[in-house]
Amino acid sequence: MARKFLYFVAFVAFVVIAGAFALSIWSKQATEFAFVPRGDFVEQPALDANAYADPAMWYSRPGMGPSDPSRYQPTVAAAAASPDNPAAERGLTGAPAPAASPSAPTPGTQQGEGYAVFFVHPTSYIRPAIGADAPWNAPIDDADAASRARLFLRGMASPFAGADEIWAPKYRQAVFGAFLTDKPEAQQALDLAYRDIAQAFDFFVATVDPAEPIVLAGHSQGALMALRLLREKVIGTPLEKRIAMVYPVGWPISVAHDLPALSLPACATPGQSRCIATWSTFAEPADPSLVFERFTATPGFDGQPRGDGPIVCVNPISGTLNGEAPAADNLGMLNPTSDFSSGELVAGAVGARCDLATGLLLIGANPPEMAGGGVLPGNNYHVYDIPLFWANLKADIARRMAAWKPAP
């Protein structure tokens, strides 16, 4: 299991919360010292068998109404709503209503398009590892982590709001520092987080309509959990026939050593379903060394060293494997407010191309300025993997679900 290469992933939530955090003045060693717990991993008891029957164990679930963060729909910037804007003509307008209440769900989305989404949020527990008893896993009732998780879901799960059901569980996520070390405790923390996710997924499967297709999705740590569900709970079971799409966004997937073990192919065309769509976003010049230094040194899902081969890149604008698309085809970038609590869609803001050698999704040398100060070292736009392409992802899901048919 990859650990230390997750250094870049772990900074996602930290940068969002810290805003102008001057990462350049921190050495990697100092960061590890500050955030890696010093004590032993303490095994925690399993959740009650019926824990996820409690509505309070879910950030998103059916019946929450406007308070559901995954049902958030942003307003549309005036330029995007203009009839002279080509992207607007392709369907970005028809903004959420009422526009004065962007937190309200789009009319009809609570009774959506006949599929269920299981979405796992990224790391939201960020605290320095102070003292010998600093935990390796977040408490499930931590108020700060819960608040950040809801913000992440507003920006990252909201493109899935056309679904009939969206479920996003609480879980005892691995702490920030668990991604900065090769200590065995880090893997134990990830295993504990996954046990919660697996239990939530079992409840989800038992609860949703057995005829509905399922979309597995997540970002960062959440994407890792979604991929593990696919490998351990889905592949080789009757449930595999119901998996319509997998969106493990922002998690590197080796073309040679991870993808073959996932049963589903990478999405080659925009009208394809039963496939995997993921991307890792960088501006140019891109320096992915924090990603690839660790990633290439760890074994893939097939047990073999990943090496220097490319990672999977499905262009979120074009919907094609290793694709390229101009900014004019970007239906709407979600540019957040400084506190990430809301935002507006801006069409035509940024194009993207998959780099064939590395599999990175490149957005050029002069990408739009994003609020929140979340750009990571090496021109890494990991924080904005989904917001940069919010409206295209929303359209991508609808298109692929319209094409989905049960596997024979």
mmCIF file of C-alpha atoms in Angstrom, residues 126-355:
data_model
loop_
_atom_site.group_PDB
_atom_site.id
_atom_site.type_symbol
_atom_site.label_atom_id
_atom_site.label_comp_id
_atom_site.label_asym_id
_atom_site.label_seq_id
_atom_site.Cartn_x
_atom_site.Cartn_y
_atom_site.Cartn_z
ATOM 1 C CA ILE A 126 -5.841 18.136 10.371
ATOM 2 C CA ARG A 127 -4.088 18.568 13.690
ATOM 3 C CA PRO A 128 -0.451 18.669 14.751
ATOM 4 C CA ALA A 129 0.644 15.488 16.502
ATOM 5 C CA ILE A 130 1.097 17.015 19.942
ATOM 6 C CA GLY A 131 1.914 14.643 22.756
ATOM 7 C CA ALA A 132 2.552 10.923 22.921
ATOM 8 C CA ASP A 133 -1.144 10.112 22.711
ATOM 9 C CA ALA A 134 -1.907 11.898 19.423
ATOM 10 C CA PRO A 135 -4.318 9.605 17.546
ATOM 11 C CA TRP A 136 -3.689 7.839 14.261
ATOM 12 C CA ASN A 137 -7.378 8.030 13.348
ATOM 13 C CA ALA A 138 -9.855 10.851 13.657
ATOM 14 C CA PRO A 139 -12.583 10.559 16.259
ATOM 15 C CA ILE A 140 -15.819 10.006 14.418
ATOM 16 C CA ASP A 141 -17.464 12.892 16.277
ATOM 17 C CA ASP A 142 -14.723 15.521 15.799
ATOM 18 C CA ALA A 143 -16.553 18.785 15.086
ATOM 19 C CA ASP A 144 -13.800 20.476 13.051
ATOM 20 C CA ALA A 145 -13.275 17.459 10.812
ATOM 21 C CA ALA A 146 -17.022 17.167 10.279
ATOM 22 C CA SER A 147 -17.319 20.814 9.268
ATOM 23 C CA ARG A 148 -14.510 20.463 6.730
ATOM 24 C CA ALA A 149 -15.964 17.231 5.381
ATOM 25 C CA ARG A 150 -19.247 18.996 4.638
ATOM 26 C CA LEU A 151 -17.376 21.742 2.795
ATOM 27 C CA PHE A 152 -15.531 19.159 0.717
ATOM 28 C CA LEU A 153 -18.789 17.426 -0.162
ATOM 29 C CA ARG A 154 -20.323 20.716 -1.295
ATOM 30 C CA GLY A 155 -17.509 21.199 -3.786
ATOM 31 C CA MET A 156 -16.718 17.611 -4.770
ATOM 32 C CA ALA A 157 -19.843 15.462 -4.420
ATOM 33 C CA SER A 158 -22.304 18.081 -5.704
ATOM 34 C CA PRO A 159 -21.752 17.248 -9.409
ATOM 35 C CA PHE A 160 -23.485 13.944 -8.592
ATOM 36 C CA ALA A 161 -26.662 15.729 -7.455
ATOM 37 C CA GLY A 162 -28.615 14.320 -10.402
ATOM 38 C CA ALA A 163 -28.560 10.918 -8.719
ATOM 39 C CA ASP A 164 -31.626 9.458 -7.097
ATOM 40 C CA GLU A 165 -29.600 8.865 -3.919
ATOM 41 C CA ILE A 166 -26.244 10.126 -2.621
ATOM 42 C CA TRP A 167 -24.699 8.508 0.429
ATOM 43 C CA ALA A 168 -21.551 9.900 2.074
ATOM 44 C CA PRO A 169 -20.578 8.224 5.368
ATOM 45 C CA LYS A 170 -18.701 9.458 8.367
ATOM 46 C CA TYR A 171 -15.646 7.338 9.110
ATOM 47 C CA ARG A 172 -12.621 7.281 11.375
ATOM 48 C CA GLN A 173 -10.311 8.548 8.680
ATOM 49 C CA ALA A 174 -6.547 8.183 8.865
ATOM 50 C CA VAL A 175 -5.041 11.395 10.219
ATOM 51 C CA PHE A 176 -2.989 13.813 8.160
ATOM 52 C CA GLY A 177 0.302 12.486 9.529
ATOM 53 C CA ALA A 178 -0.476 8.903 8.549
ATOM 54 C CA PHE A 179 0.277 9.900 4.961
ATOM 55 C CA LEU A 180 3.771 11.165 5.727
ATOM 56 C CA THR A 181 5.422 8.017 7.039
ATOM 57 C CA ASP A 182 6.243 4.394 6.351
ATOM 58 C CA LYS A 183 5.568 3.433 9.962
ATOM 59 C CA PRO A 184 3.391 0.308 10.200
ATOM 60 C CA GLU A 185 0.988 2.345 12.313
ATOM 61 C CA ALA A 186 0.081 4.336 9.192
ATOM 62 C CA GLN A 187 -1.196 1.234 7.438
ATOM 63 C CA GLN A 188 -3.075 0.213 10.552
ATOM 64 C CA ALA A 189 -4.769 3.606 10.529
ATOM 65 C CA LEU A 190 -5.782 3.187 6.884
ATOM 66 C CA ASP A 191 -7.102 -0.286 7.628
ATOM 67 C CA LEU A 192 -9.244 1.048 10.466
ATOM 68 C CA ALA A 193 -10.637 3.781 8.222
ATOM 69 C CA TYR A 194 -11.447 1.204 5.569
ATOM 70 C CA ARG A 195 -13.273 -1.048 8.032
ATOM 71 C CA ASP A 196 -15.687 1.793 8.744
ATOM 72 C CA ILE A 197 -16.132 2.497 5.042
ATOM 73 C CA ALA A 198 -16.727 -1.179 4.294
ATOM 74 C CA GLN A 199 -19.379 -1.346 7.030
ATOM 75 C CA ALA A 200 -21.080 1.775 5.668
ATOM 76 C CA PHE A 201 -20.985 0.337 2.161
ATOM 77 C CA ASP A 202 -22.622 -2.892 3.323
ATOM 78 C CA PHE A 203 -25.477 -0.856 4.822
ATOM 79 C CA PHE A 204 -25.742 1.221 1.643
ATOM 80 C CA VAL A 205 -25.982 -1.874 -0.560
ATOM 81 C CA ALA A 206 -28.585 -3.440 1.694
ATOM 82 C CA THR A 207 -30.661 -0.264 1.726
ATOM 83 C CA VAL A 208 -30.767 1.040 -1.846
ATOM 84 C CA ASP A 209 -33.056 -0.361 -4.522
ATOM 85 C CA PRO A 210 -31.466 -3.651 -5.676
ATOM 86 C CA ALA A 211 -32.331 -2.770 -9.275
ATOM 87 C CA GLU A 212 -30.475 0.558 -9.214
ATOM 88 C CA PRO A 213 -26.994 0.929 -10.694
ATOM 89 C CA ILE A 214 -24.267 2.129 -8.350
ATOM 90 C CA VAL A 215 -21.610 4.809 -8.766
ATOM 91 C CA LEU A 216 -18.527 4.568 -6.535
ATOM 92 C CA ALA A 217 -16.749 7.891 -6.071
ATOM 93 C CA GLY A 218 -14.350 9.742 -3.819
ATOM 94 C CA HIS A 219 -11.418 12.104 -3.752
ATOM 95 C CA SER A 220 -7.939 11.682 -2.300
ATOM 96 C CA GLN A 221 -8.118 9.403 0.779
ATOM 97 C CA GLY A 222 -11.738 8.856 -0.208
ATOM 98 C CA ALA A 223 -10.690 7.696 -3.669
ATOM 99 C CA LEU A 224 -8.323 5.162 -2.124
ATOM 100 C CA MET A 225 -11.190 3.832 -0.029
ATOM 101 C CA ALA A 226 -13.446 3.595 -3.095
ATOM 102 C CA LEU A 227 -10.810 1.603 -4.973
ATOM 103 C CA ARG A 228 -10.387 -0.764 -2.048
ATOM 104 C CA LEU A 229 -14.159 -1.290 -1.963
ATOM 105 C CA LEU A 230 -14.038 -2.134 -5.642
ATOM 106 C CA ARG A 231 -11.290 -4.684 -5.108
ATOM 107 C CA GLU A 232 -12.566 -6.261 -1.887
ATOM 108 C CA LYS A 233 -16.342 -5.843 -1.944
ATOM 109 C CA VAL A 234 -17.308 -5.763 -5.611
ATOM 110 C CA ILE A 235 -15.038 -7.613 -8.032
ATOM 111 C CA GLY A 236 -16.067 -11.235 -8.389
ATOM 112 C CA THR A 237 -19.410 -10.758 -6.625
ATOM 113 C CA PRO A 238 -22.951 -10.328 -7.996
ATOM 114 C CA LEU A 239 -22.645 -6.648 -7.080
ATOM 115 C CA GLU A 240 -20.123 -6.179 -9.876
ATOM 116 C CA LYS A 241 -22.938 -6.187 -12.438
ATOM 117 C CA ARG A 242 -24.487 -3.124 -10.801
ATOM 118 C CA ILE A 243 -21.392 -0.931 -10.816
ATOM 119 C CA ALA A 244 -22.107 1.664 -13.471
ATOM 120 C CA MET A 245 -19.117 3.973 -12.899
ATOM 121 C CA VAL A 246 -16.109 4.482 -10.638
ATOM 122 C CA TYR A 247 -14.728 7.998 -10.071
ATOM 123 C CA PRO A 248 -11.640 7.704 -7.790
ATOM 124 C CA VAL A 249 -10.557 11.259 -8.601
ATOM 125 C CA GLY A 250 -7.151 12.524 -7.560
ATOM 126 C CA TRP A 251 -5.707 9.108 -6.813
ATOM 127 C CA PRO A 252 -2.879 7.825 -9.035
ATOM 128 C CA ILE A 253 -3.703 4.547 -10.788
ATOM 129 C CA SER A 254 -0.819 2.863 -12.601
ATOM 130 C CA VAL A 255 -1.834 1.876 -16.115
ATOM 131 C CA ALA A 256 0.416 -1.179 -16.015
ATOM 132 C CA HIS A 257 0.199 -2.365 -12.405
ATOM 133 C CA ASP A 258 -3.059 -1.068 -10.895
ATOM 134 C CA LEU A 259 -5.649 -0.872 -13.640
ATOM 135 C CA PRO A 260 -5.557 -4.568 -14.690
ATOM 136 C CA ALA A 261 -6.468 -5.582 -11.122
ATOM 137 C CA LEU A 262 -9.555 -3.356 -11.032
ATOM 138 C CA SER A 263 -11.699 -5.378 -13.453
ATOM 139 C CA LEU A 264 -13.088 -2.266 -15.168
ATOM 140 C CA PRO A 265 -11.232 -0.377 -17.936
ATOM 141 C CA ALA A 266 -10.378 3.300 -17.986
ATOM 142 C CA CYS A 267 -13.099 5.284 -19.769
ATOM 143 C CA ALA A 268 -12.034 5.599 -23.395
ATOM 144 C CA THR A 269 -15.012 7.545 -24.764
ATOM 145 C CA PRO A 270 -17.540 10.001 -23.283
ATOM 146 C CA GLY A 271 -20.484 7.687 -23.931
ATOM 147 C CA GLN A 272 -18.965 4.703 -22.133
ATOM 148 C CA SER A 273 -20.159 3.378 -18.791
ATOM 149 C CA ARG A 274 -18.871 0.581 -16.542
ATOM 150 C CA CYS A 275 -15.443 2.180 -16.515
ATOM 151 C CA ILE A 276 -13.055 4.195 -14.343
ATOM 152 C CA ALA A 277 -12.581 7.953 -14.694
ATOM 153 C CA THR A 278 -9.845 9.683 -12.738
ATOM 154 C CA TRP A 279 -7.287 12.432 -13.217
ATOM 155 C CA SER A 280 -4.564 14.298 -11.309
ATOM 156 C CA THR A 281 -4.383 17.996 -12.153
ATOM 157 C CA PHE A 282 -1.215 20.076 -12.538
ATOM 158 C CA ALA A 283 -0.395 23.451 -14.061
ATOM 159 C CA GLU A 284 2.785 23.816 -16.107
ATOM 160 C CA PRO A 285 5.625 23.459 -15.544
ATOM 161 C CA ALA A 286 4.482 20.451 -13.573
ATOM 162 C CA ASP A 287 6.697 18.930 -10.906
ATOM 163 C CA PRO A 288 5.037 15.717 -9.698
ATOM 164 C CA SER A 289 8.094 14.487 -7.815
ATOM 165 C CA LEU A 290 6.227 14.474 -4.495
ATOM 166 C CA VAL A 291 3.765 12.092 -6.119
ATOM 167 C CA PHE A 292 5.946 9.915 -8.280
ATOM 168 C CA GLU A 293 8.918 9.554 -5.930
ATOM 169 C CA ARG A 294 6.802 7.485 -3.585
ATOM 170 C CA PHE A 295 4.279 6.113 -6.024
ATOM 171 C CA THR A 296 6.821 4.482 -8.345
ATOM 172 C CA ALA A 297 8.617 2.838 -5.422
ATOM 173 C CA THR A 298 5.546 1.088 -4.054
ATOM 174 C CA PRO A 299 3.920 -2.108 -5.337
ATOM 175 C CA GLY A 300 0.861 -1.855 -7.508
ATOM 176 C CA PHE A 301 -2.407 -3.677 -7.009
ATOM 177 C CA ASP A 302 -0.854 -6.600 -8.908
ATOM 178 C CA GLY A 303 1.952 -6.820 -6.332
ATOM 179 C CA GLN A 304 4.625 -5.692 -8.786
ATOM 180 C CA PRO A 305 6.680 -2.457 -8.571
ATOM 181 C CA ARG A 306 4.849 0.337 -10.348
ATOM 182 C CA GLY A 307 7.962 1.809 -11.931
ATOM 183 C CA ASP A 308 7.909 4.898 -14.127
ATOM 184 C CA GLY A 309 4.900 4.159 -16.295
ATOM 185 C CA PRO A 310 2.004 6.600 -16.692
ATOM 186 C CA ILE A 311 -1.052 6.853 -14.485
ATOM 187 C CA VAL A 312 -4.624 6.796 -15.757
ATOM 188 C CA CYS A 313 -5.838 10.108 -17.172
ATOM 189 C CA VAL A 314 -9.419 10.498 -18.367
ATOM 190 C CA ASN A 315 -9.866 14.110 -19.436
ATOM 191 C CA PRO A 316 -12.847 15.446 -17.457
ATOM 192 C CA ILE A 317 -13.714 17.982 -20.171
ATOM 193 C CA SER A 318 -13.750 15.635 -23.153
ATOM 194 C CA GLY A 319 -14.514 12.433 -21.257
ATOM 195 C CA THR A 320 -11.826 10.598 -23.223
ATOM 196 C CA LEU A 321 -8.808 8.571 -22.181
ATOM 197 C CA ASN A 322 -5.623 10.603 -22.720
ATOM 198 C CA GLY A 323 -7.755 13.341 -24.241
ATOM 199 C CA GLU A 324 -7.240 17.040 -24.898
ATOM 200 C CA ALA A 325 -9.825 19.820 -24.748
ATOM 201 C CA PRO A 326 -9.732 23.639 -25.127
ATOM 202 C CA ALA A 327 -10.989 26.064 -22.516
ATOM 203 C CA ALA A 328 -14.038 26.807 -24.694
ATOM 204 C CA ASP A 329 -15.273 23.292 -23.958
ATOM 205 C CA ASN A 330 -15.145 23.780 -20.179
ATOM 206 C CA LEU A 331 -18.810 24.112 -19.247
ATOM 207 C CA GLY A 332 -18.153 25.559 -15.835
ATOM 208 C CA MET A 333 -15.364 25.821 -13.290
ATOM 209 C CA LEU A 334 -16.544 26.114 -9.697
ATOM 210 C CA ASN A 335 -14.521 28.948 -8.243
ATOM 211 C CA PRO A 336 -14.998 28.824 -4.470
ATOM 212 C CA THR A 337 -15.164 31.646 -2.013
ATOM 213 C CA SER A 338 -12.183 32.058 0.271
ATOM 214 C CA ASP A 339 -13.753 29.879 2.963
ATOM 215 C CA PHE A 340 -14.879 27.227 0.435
ATOM 216 C CA SER A 341 -18.478 27.474 1.684
ATOM 217 C CA SER A 342 -19.909 28.422 -1.722
ATOM 218 C CA GLY A 343 -18.888 29.516 -5.189
ATOM 219 C CA GLU A 344 -20.003 30.273 -8.713
ATOM 220 C CA LEU A 345 -19.569 28.559 -12.061
ATOM 221 C CA VAL A 346 -17.399 30.246 -14.677
ATOM 222 C CA ALA A 347 -17.512 28.769 -18.169
ATOM 223 C CA GLY A 348 -14.597 28.646 -20.584
ATOM 224 C CA ALA A 349 -12.025 29.266 -17.844
ATOM 225 C CA VAL A 350 -9.479 26.507 -18.430
ATOM 226 C CA GLY A 351 -8.669 23.737 -20.872
ATOM 227 C CA ALA A 352 -6.845 20.492 -20.121
ATOM 228 C CA ARG A 353 -4.768 17.815 -21.783
ATOM 229 C CA CYS A 354 -3.499 14.454 -20.623
ATOM 230 C CA ASP A 355 0.270 14.143 -20.794
#
